[in-house]
Amino acid sequence: MSATDKLSLRMHTEAEGGSFAKGNVSHTAGRADNDQADNADNSDNERAPRTLRDAPAKSDRTPTAKKSNRRDSKKRTKSSNKDADNNSSNKKAKKRELDAIEKEILAKSEKYQRGLKPTMGDDKPAAIKVRSKKAQPKIEHEKRRREIAILDAARSEMLLTEQAGYLEAEGEMERTYKVTQDQLADSLDINSRAKIFDLKLEEFGPYVMDYTTNGRHLLLGGRKGHLATMDWRNGRLGAEFHVRETIRDVCWLHNENLFAVAQKKYAYIYDHSGAEVHCLQKHVEPTALGFLPFHFLLASTGMTGRLMYQDVTEGRIIGEHKPGYGPNHVLKVNPYNAVVHMGHGNGIVTMWSPRQSQPLAKMLCHKGPVQAMAIDRSGTYMATSGLDGSLKVWDIRNFKALHEYSTMRPAQSLDISQRGLLAAGWGANVTVWKDALVTKVDAPYMKRLLPSTTVSDVRFVPYDDVLGYGHSSGLSSIVIPGAGEPNFDAYVANPFETTKQRQEAEVKQLFDKLAPETIQLDPTFIGRLDPRSRDQRQLELLESKREQYAKDKADGKYLDNEVKNKMKGRNSTAKRFARKRLNNIMDLKKLNEIENAEKKKLESEAKRRNIPESEKGALGRFYDEKRSTA
């Protein structure tokens, strides 16, 4: 090695303090390291012996070292006792904390229970016993799996740290509905401020709109034939084309790849690029569309007044109903039980299932035609607006009206957010009420006026504090604090999903597809078991019928029925059938006639004289047989 190299290496060692990370080291530096290591070893040898042979004898040890060792041992015992006390107190605190967390989890798990309560509490429900020995372990396994799922859902809720916030007024004289979007934008961040915008599309309006379940994509449909899809958060346009005929309603299907459009004559399905996929010719002159995501069913109603269900995976018509109330243009799907609600021209709202020919329920909501309808995601409350200018809130569980509001003009569109805010579009105004479903509020939460326009559709964005509404001049988007759910479940709807996640979610949805027979007013009936045997059920049914008949008889329900005598010359088939039905009816008059006949028979038997044996003669036995058969 040259002198220059040694000089540079020496300078490097001085700068780094004698430490080398990588590279070749000179012999001089290696010797210096060896000398330092030997010195360190010598210093260690002076403090502690390497082997027992090098250790000093007992006689060489001083008494002061013994005393110091005793003191050290006492100190160690005291410190160990203190550590043990601290550990025990920490364990108790952790145990109390775990108990509090467990109680909180059990309290939160109550809202996830379906059917019978789980057996994780003190009060255990009676176990369901069946005769089959093979079915019993399956039932127990399903019960344990359900309890584990309930607890997991409650535990995952503790990780949801985001909270919803609302707009609040500072003083008594201030009102939240007086706050404009420009004033609100000054207090928002850049991303939230970008969500306030107006799209001016005056040529093809008014517009109807729809958002995907994750709130990421927007679908626009103009009345004069304009269609467009976009990722509205990023401002990226997906597809835009013109169908050259009237558009009445638009609807996303299970994701942003497919959407349905109610056009002038038929309903059509398009893909994300704008290519026509299907022409649904069974849906004639549709005016309103609705999609059932868990059943993959597209529901529509129109000028014919019929309600059509079509499976978009198989292409089959699942159900077709005709309510008989004329043309319809109001249709909403209940997100809780997938029951379709239809508003009719006579003020009646009917609820339908695809496999039942008659409506599940009927409600008289307004004195005039129903104009708009909205249902909250829990399936508890329904809001309707009529041509009479009233806006009513209903409790679907008992079919009763809770509150009633009034608007200057009939509301053309209604929507309920994930947090329970109610929005109504009437005329050129959009009004939002807070807590309007639970209680009667005096003043609205927020409102906006867009002059020289007519609002045609209002929609809240899922998982975001944004309200979008279409009108005759295009589309507008405003910020409504507290409207969206702050925490989302990625297994249900993921606003930030990738292409791979969307594909996997689509496959999972197809595997989890539900049958149309599962659509009922009470969806919790699925999975219930009736422990009674078939004979026991039949006996209870007969007993209930007898009790009902006795009750009706006591109330005088059968007094109006009359037993008509057979008339000569009127022996037609209809008359014979009517007489046969009357003979089968056991009313009060007929029962009285039967009792009187039996009473007369008993009286006549009692009046008969008993003939002694001496008076019977040779033919007496034939006389007895005749009397017994009479």
Coordinates of N, CA and C in Angstrom, one line a residue, residues 2-117:
S2 N 0.5 2.2 -0.8 CA 1.3 3.4 -0.9 C 1.1 4.3 0.3
A3 N 2.0 5.3 0.4 CA 1.9 6.3 1.5 C 0.7 7.1 1.4
T4 N 0.3 7.4 0.2 CA -1.0 8.2 0.0 C -2.2 7.5 0.5
D5 N -2.2 6.2 0.2 CA -3.4 5.4 0.7 C -3.4 5.3 2.2
K6 N -2.2 5.1 2.8 CA -2.2 5.0 4.3 C -2.6 6.3 4.9
L7 N -2.2 7.5 4.3 CA -2.6 8.8 4.8 C -4.1 9.0 4.8
S8 N -4.7 8.6 3.6 CA -6.1 8.8 3.5 C -6.9 7.8 4.5
L9 N -6.3 6.6 4.7 CA -7.0 5.7 5.6 C -6.9 6.2 7.0
R10 N -5.7 6.8 7.4 CA -5.5 7.4 8.8 C -6.5 8.6 9.0
M11 N -6.7 9.4 8.0 CA -7.6 10.5 8.1 C -9.1 10.0 8.2
H12 N -9.4 8.9 7.5 CA -10.7 8.3 7.7 C -10.9 7.8 9.1
T13 N -9.9 7.1 9.6 CA -10.1 6.5 11.0 C -10.3 7.6 12.0
E14 N -9.6 8.8 11.8 CA -9.7 9.9 12.8 C -11.1 10.5 12.7
A15 N -11.6 10.6 11.4 CA -12.9 11.2 11.3 C -14.0 10.3 11.8
E16 N -13.9 9.0 11.6 CA -15.0 8.0 12.0 C -14.8 7.5 13.4
G17 N -13.7 7.9 14.1 CA -13.5 7.4 15.5 C -13.0 6.0 15.5
G18 N -12.4 5.5 14.5 CA -11.8 4.2 14.5 C -12.7 3.1 14.1
S19 N -13.9 3.4 13.6 CA -14.9 2.4 13.2 C -14.9 2.3 11.7
F20 N -15.1 1.1 11.1 CA -15.1 0.8 9.7 C -16.3 0.0 9.3
A21 N -17.0 0.6 8.4 CA -18.2 -0.1 7.9 C -17.9 -1.1 6.9
K22 N -17.2 -0.7 5.8 CA -17.0 -1.6 4.7 C -15.6 -1.2 4.1
G23 N -15.1 -2.1 3.3 CA -13.8 -1.8 2.6 C -12.6 -2.6 3.2
N24 N -11.5 -2.5 2.6 CA -10.2 -3.1 3.1 C -9.6 -2.2 4.1
V25 N -9.0 -2.8 5.2 CA -8.4 -2.2 6.3 C -6.9 -2.5 6.2
S26 N -6.0 -1.5 6.5 CA -4.6 -1.7 6.4 C -4.1 -2.5 7.6
H27 N -2.9 -3.0 7.6 CA -2.3 -3.8 8.7 C -2.1 -2.9 9.9
T28 N -1.8 -1.7 9.7 CA -1.6 -0.8 10.8 C -2.8 -0.6 11.6
A29 N -3.9 -0.3 10.9 CA -5.2 -0.2 11.6 C -5.6 -1.5 12.3
G30 N -5.3 -2.7 11.7 CA -5.7 -3.9 12.3 C -4.9 -4.1 13.6
R31 N -3.6 -3.8 13.6 CA -2.8 -3.9 14.8 C -3.3 -3.0 15.9
A32 N -3.7 -1.8 15.6 CA -4.3 -0.9 16.6 C -5.5 -1.4 17.2
D33 N -6.4 -2.1 16.4 CA -7.6 -2.7 16.9 C -7.3 -3.8 17.9
N34 N -6.3 -4.6 17.5 CA -5.9 -5.8 18.3 C -5.4 -5.3 19.7
D35 N -4.6 -4.2 19.7 CA -4.0 -3.7 20.9 C -5.2 -3.2 21.8
Q36 N -6.2 -2.5 21.2 CA -7.3 -2.0 22.0 C -8.1 -3.2 22.6
A37 N -8.3 -4.3 21.8 CA -9.0 -5.4 22.3 C -8.3 -6.1 23.5
D38 N -6.9 -6.2 23.4 CA -6.2 -6.8 24.5 C -6.3 -6.0 25.7
N39 N -6.2 -4.7 25.6 CA -6.3 -3.8 26.8 C -7.7 -4.0 27.4
A40 N -8.7 -4.1 26.6 CA -10.1 -4.3 27.1 C -10.2 -5.6 27.9
D41 N -9.6 -6.6 27.3 CA -9.6 -7.9 28.0 C -8.9 -7.9 29.3
N42 N -7.8 -7.2 29.4 CA -7.0 -7.1 30.6 C -7.8 -6.4 31.7
S43 N -8.5 -5.3 31.3 CA -9.4 -4.6 32.3 C -10.5 -5.5 32.8
D44 N -11.1 -6.3 31.9 CA -12.1 -7.2 32.3 C -11.6 -8.3 33.2
N45 N -10.3 -8.7 33.0 CA -9.7 -9.8 33.9 C -9.5 -9.2 35.3
E46 N -9.2 -7.9 35.4 CA -9.0 -7.4 36.7 C -10.3 -7.3 37.5
R47 N -11.5 -7.1 36.8 CA -12.7 -7.0 37.5 C -13.3 -8.4 37.8
A48 N -13.3 -9.3 36.9 CA -14.0 -10.6 37.2 C -13.1 -11.7 36.6
P49 N -12.9 -12.8 37.3 CA -12.1 -14.0 36.8 C -12.8 -14.7 35.7
R50 N -11.9 -15.2 34.8 CA -12.5 -16.0 33.7 C -12.9 -17.4 34.1
T51 N -12.1 -18.0 35.0 CA -12.4 -19.4 35.5 C -12.4 -19.4 37.0
L52 N -12.8 -20.6 37.5 CA -12.8 -20.8 39.0 C -11.4 -20.8 39.6
R53 N -10.4 -21.2 38.7 CA -9.0 -21.3 39.2 C -8.5 -19.9 39.4
D54 N -8.9 -19.0 38.7 CA -8.4 -17.6 38.9 C -9.1 -16.9 40.0
A55 N -10.2 -17.4 40.5 CA -11.0 -16.7 41.5 C -10.2 -16.7 42.8
P56 N -10.3 -15.7 43.7 CA -9.6 -15.6 45.0 C -10.2 -16.6 46.0
A57 N -9.5 -17.0 47.0 CA -10.0 -17.9 48.0 C -10.9 -17.1 49.0
K58 N -11.6 -18.0 49.9 CA -12.5 -17.4 50.8 C -11.8 -16.5 51.9
S59 N -10.6 -17.0 52.2 CA -9.8 -16.2 53.2 C -9.4 -14.9 52.7
D60 N -9.3 -14.7 51.4 CA -8.8 -13.5 50.8 C -9.9 -12.4 50.8
R61 N -11.2 -12.9 50.9 CA -12.3 -12.0 50.8 C -12.4 -11.1 52.1
T62 N -12.7 -9.9 52.0 CA -12.8 -9.0 53.1 C -14.2 -9.0 53.7
P63 N -14.4 -8.7 55.0 CA -15.8 -8.7 55.6 C -16.6 -7.6 55.1
T64 N -16.0 -6.5 54.6 CA -16.8 -5.4 54.1 C -17.6 -5.8 52.8
A65 N -17.0 -6.7 52.0 CA -17.7 -7.2 50.8 C -18.9 -8.1 51.2
K66 N -18.8 -8.8 52.4 CA -19.9 -9.6 52.8 C -21.1 -8.7 53.2
K67 N -20.7 -7.6 54.0 CA -21.8 -6.7 54.5 C -22.4 -6.0 53.3
S68 N -21.6 -5.6 52.3 CA -22.2 -5.0 51.1 C -23.1 -6.0 50.3
N69 N -22.7 -7.2 50.3 CA -23.5 -8.2 49.7 C -24.9 -8.4 50.4
R70 N -24.9 -8.4 51.7 CA -26.1 -8.5 52.5 C -27.0 -7.3 52.2
R71 N -26.4 -6.1 52.2 CA -27.2 -4.9 52.0 C -27.8 -5.0 50.6
D72 N -27.0 -5.4 49.6 CA -27.5 -5.5 48.3 C -28.7 -6.6 48.2
S73 N -28.5 -7.7 48.9 CA -29.6 -8.7 48.9 C -30.9 -8.1 49.5
K74 N -30.8 -7.4 50.6 CA -31.9 -6.8 51.2 C -32.6 -5.8 50.3
K75 N -31.7 -5.0 49.6 CA -32.3 -4.0 48.7 C -33.0 -4.7 47.5
R76 N -32.4 -5.8 47.1 CA -33.0 -6.6 46.0 C -34.4 -7.2 46.4
T77 N -34.4 -7.7 47.6 CA -35.7 -8.3 48.1 C -36.8 -7.2 48.2
K78 N -36.4 -6.0 48.8 CA -37.4 -4.9 48.9 C -37.8 -4.5 47.5
S79 N -36.9 -4.3 46.5 CA -37.3 -3.9 45.2 C -38.1 -5.0 44.5
S80 N -37.8 -6.2 44.8 CA -38.6 -7.3 44.2 C -40.1 -7.3 44.8
N81 N -40.2 -7.0 46.1 CA -41.5 -6.9 46.7 C -42.3 -5.7 46.1
K82 N -41.6 -4.6 45.9 CA -42.3 -3.5 45.3 C -42.7 -3.8 43.9
D83 N -41.8 -4.5 43.1 CA -42.2 -4.8 41.7 C -43.4 -5.8 41.7
A84 N -43.4 -6.7 42.7 CA -44.5 -7.6 42.7 C -45.8 -6.9 43.0
D85 N -45.8 -5.9 44.0 CA -47.0 -5.1 44.3 C -47.4 -4.3 43.1
N86 N -46.4 -3.7 42.4 CA -46.8 -3.0 41.2 C -47.4 -3.9 40.1
N87 N -46.8 -5.1 40.0 CA -47.3 -6.0 39.0 C -48.8 -6.4 39.3
S88 N -49.0 -6.7 40.6 CA -50.4 -7.1 41.0 C -51.4 -6.0 40.8
S89 N -51.0 -4.8 41.1 CA -51.9 -3.6 40.9 C -52.1 -3.4 39.4
N90 N -51.0 -3.6 38.6 CA -51.2 -3.4 37.1 C -52.1 -4.5 36.6
K91 N -52.0 -5.7 37.1 CA -52.8 -6.8 36.7 C -54.3 -6.5 37.0
K92 N -54.5 -6.0 38.2 CA -55.9 -5.7 38.6 C -56.5 -4.6 37.7
A93 N -55.7 -3.6 37.4 CA -56.1 -2.5 36.6 C -56.4 -3.0 35.2
K94 N -55.5 -3.9 34.7 CA -55.8 -4.4 33.3 C -57.0 -5.3 33.3
K95 N -57.3 -6.1 34.4 CA -58.4 -6.9 34.5 C -59.7 -6.1 34.5
R96 N -59.7 -5.0 35.3 CA -60.9 -4.1 35.3 C -61.1 -3.5 34.0
E97 N -60.0 -3.1 33.3 CA -60.1 -2.5 32.0 C -60.7 -3.5 31.0
L98 N -60.2 -4.8 31.1 CA -60.7 -5.8 30.2 C -62.2 -6.1 30.5
D99 N -62.6 -6.1 31.8 CA -64.0 -6.3 32.1 C -64.9 -5.2 31.6
A100 N -64.4 -4.0 31.6 CA -65.2 -2.9 31.1 C -65.3 -3.0 29.6
I101 N -64.2 -3.4 28.9 CA -64.3 -3.6 27.5 C -65.2 -4.7 27.1
E102 N -65.2 -5.8 27.9 CA -66.1 -6.9 27.6 C -67.5 -6.5 27.8
K103 N -67.8 -5.8 28.8 CA -69.2 -5.3 29.0 C -69.6 -4.4 27.9
E104 N -68.7 -3.5 27.4 CA -69.1 -2.7 26.3 C -69.3 -3.5 25.0
I105 N -68.5 -4.5 24.8 CA -68.7 -5.4 23.6 C -70.1 -6.1 23.7
L106 N -70.4 -6.6 24.9 CA -71.7 -7.3 25.0 C -72.9 -6.3 24.9
A107 N -72.7 -5.1 25.3 CA -73.8 -4.1 25.1 C -74.0 -3.7 23.6
K108 N -72.8 -3.6 22.9 CA -72.9 -3.3 21.5 C -73.4 -4.5 20.7
S109 N -73.3 -5.7 21.2 CA -73.6 -6.9 20.4 C -75.1 -7.1 20.3
E110 N -75.9 -6.3 21.1 CA -77.4 -6.6 21.1 C -78.0 -6.2 19.8
K111 N -77.5 -5.1 19.2 CA -78.1 -4.7 17.9 C -77.8 -5.6 16.7
Y112 N -76.8 -6.5 16.9 CA -76.5 -7.4 15.8 C -77.2 -8.8 16.0
Q113 N -78.0 -8.9 17.0 CA -78.7 -10.2 17.2 C -79.9 -10.3 16.3
R114 N -80.1 -11.5 15.8 CA -81.3 -11.9 15.0 C -81.9 -13.1 15.5
G115 N -83.2 -13.1 15.6 CA -83.9 -14.3 16.1 C -83.7 -14.4 17.6
L116 N -83.4 -15.7 18.1 CA -83.2 -16.0 19.5 C -81.9 -15.3 20.0
K117 N -81.9 -14.9 21.2 CA -80.7 -14.2 21.8 C -79.6 -15.3 22.0

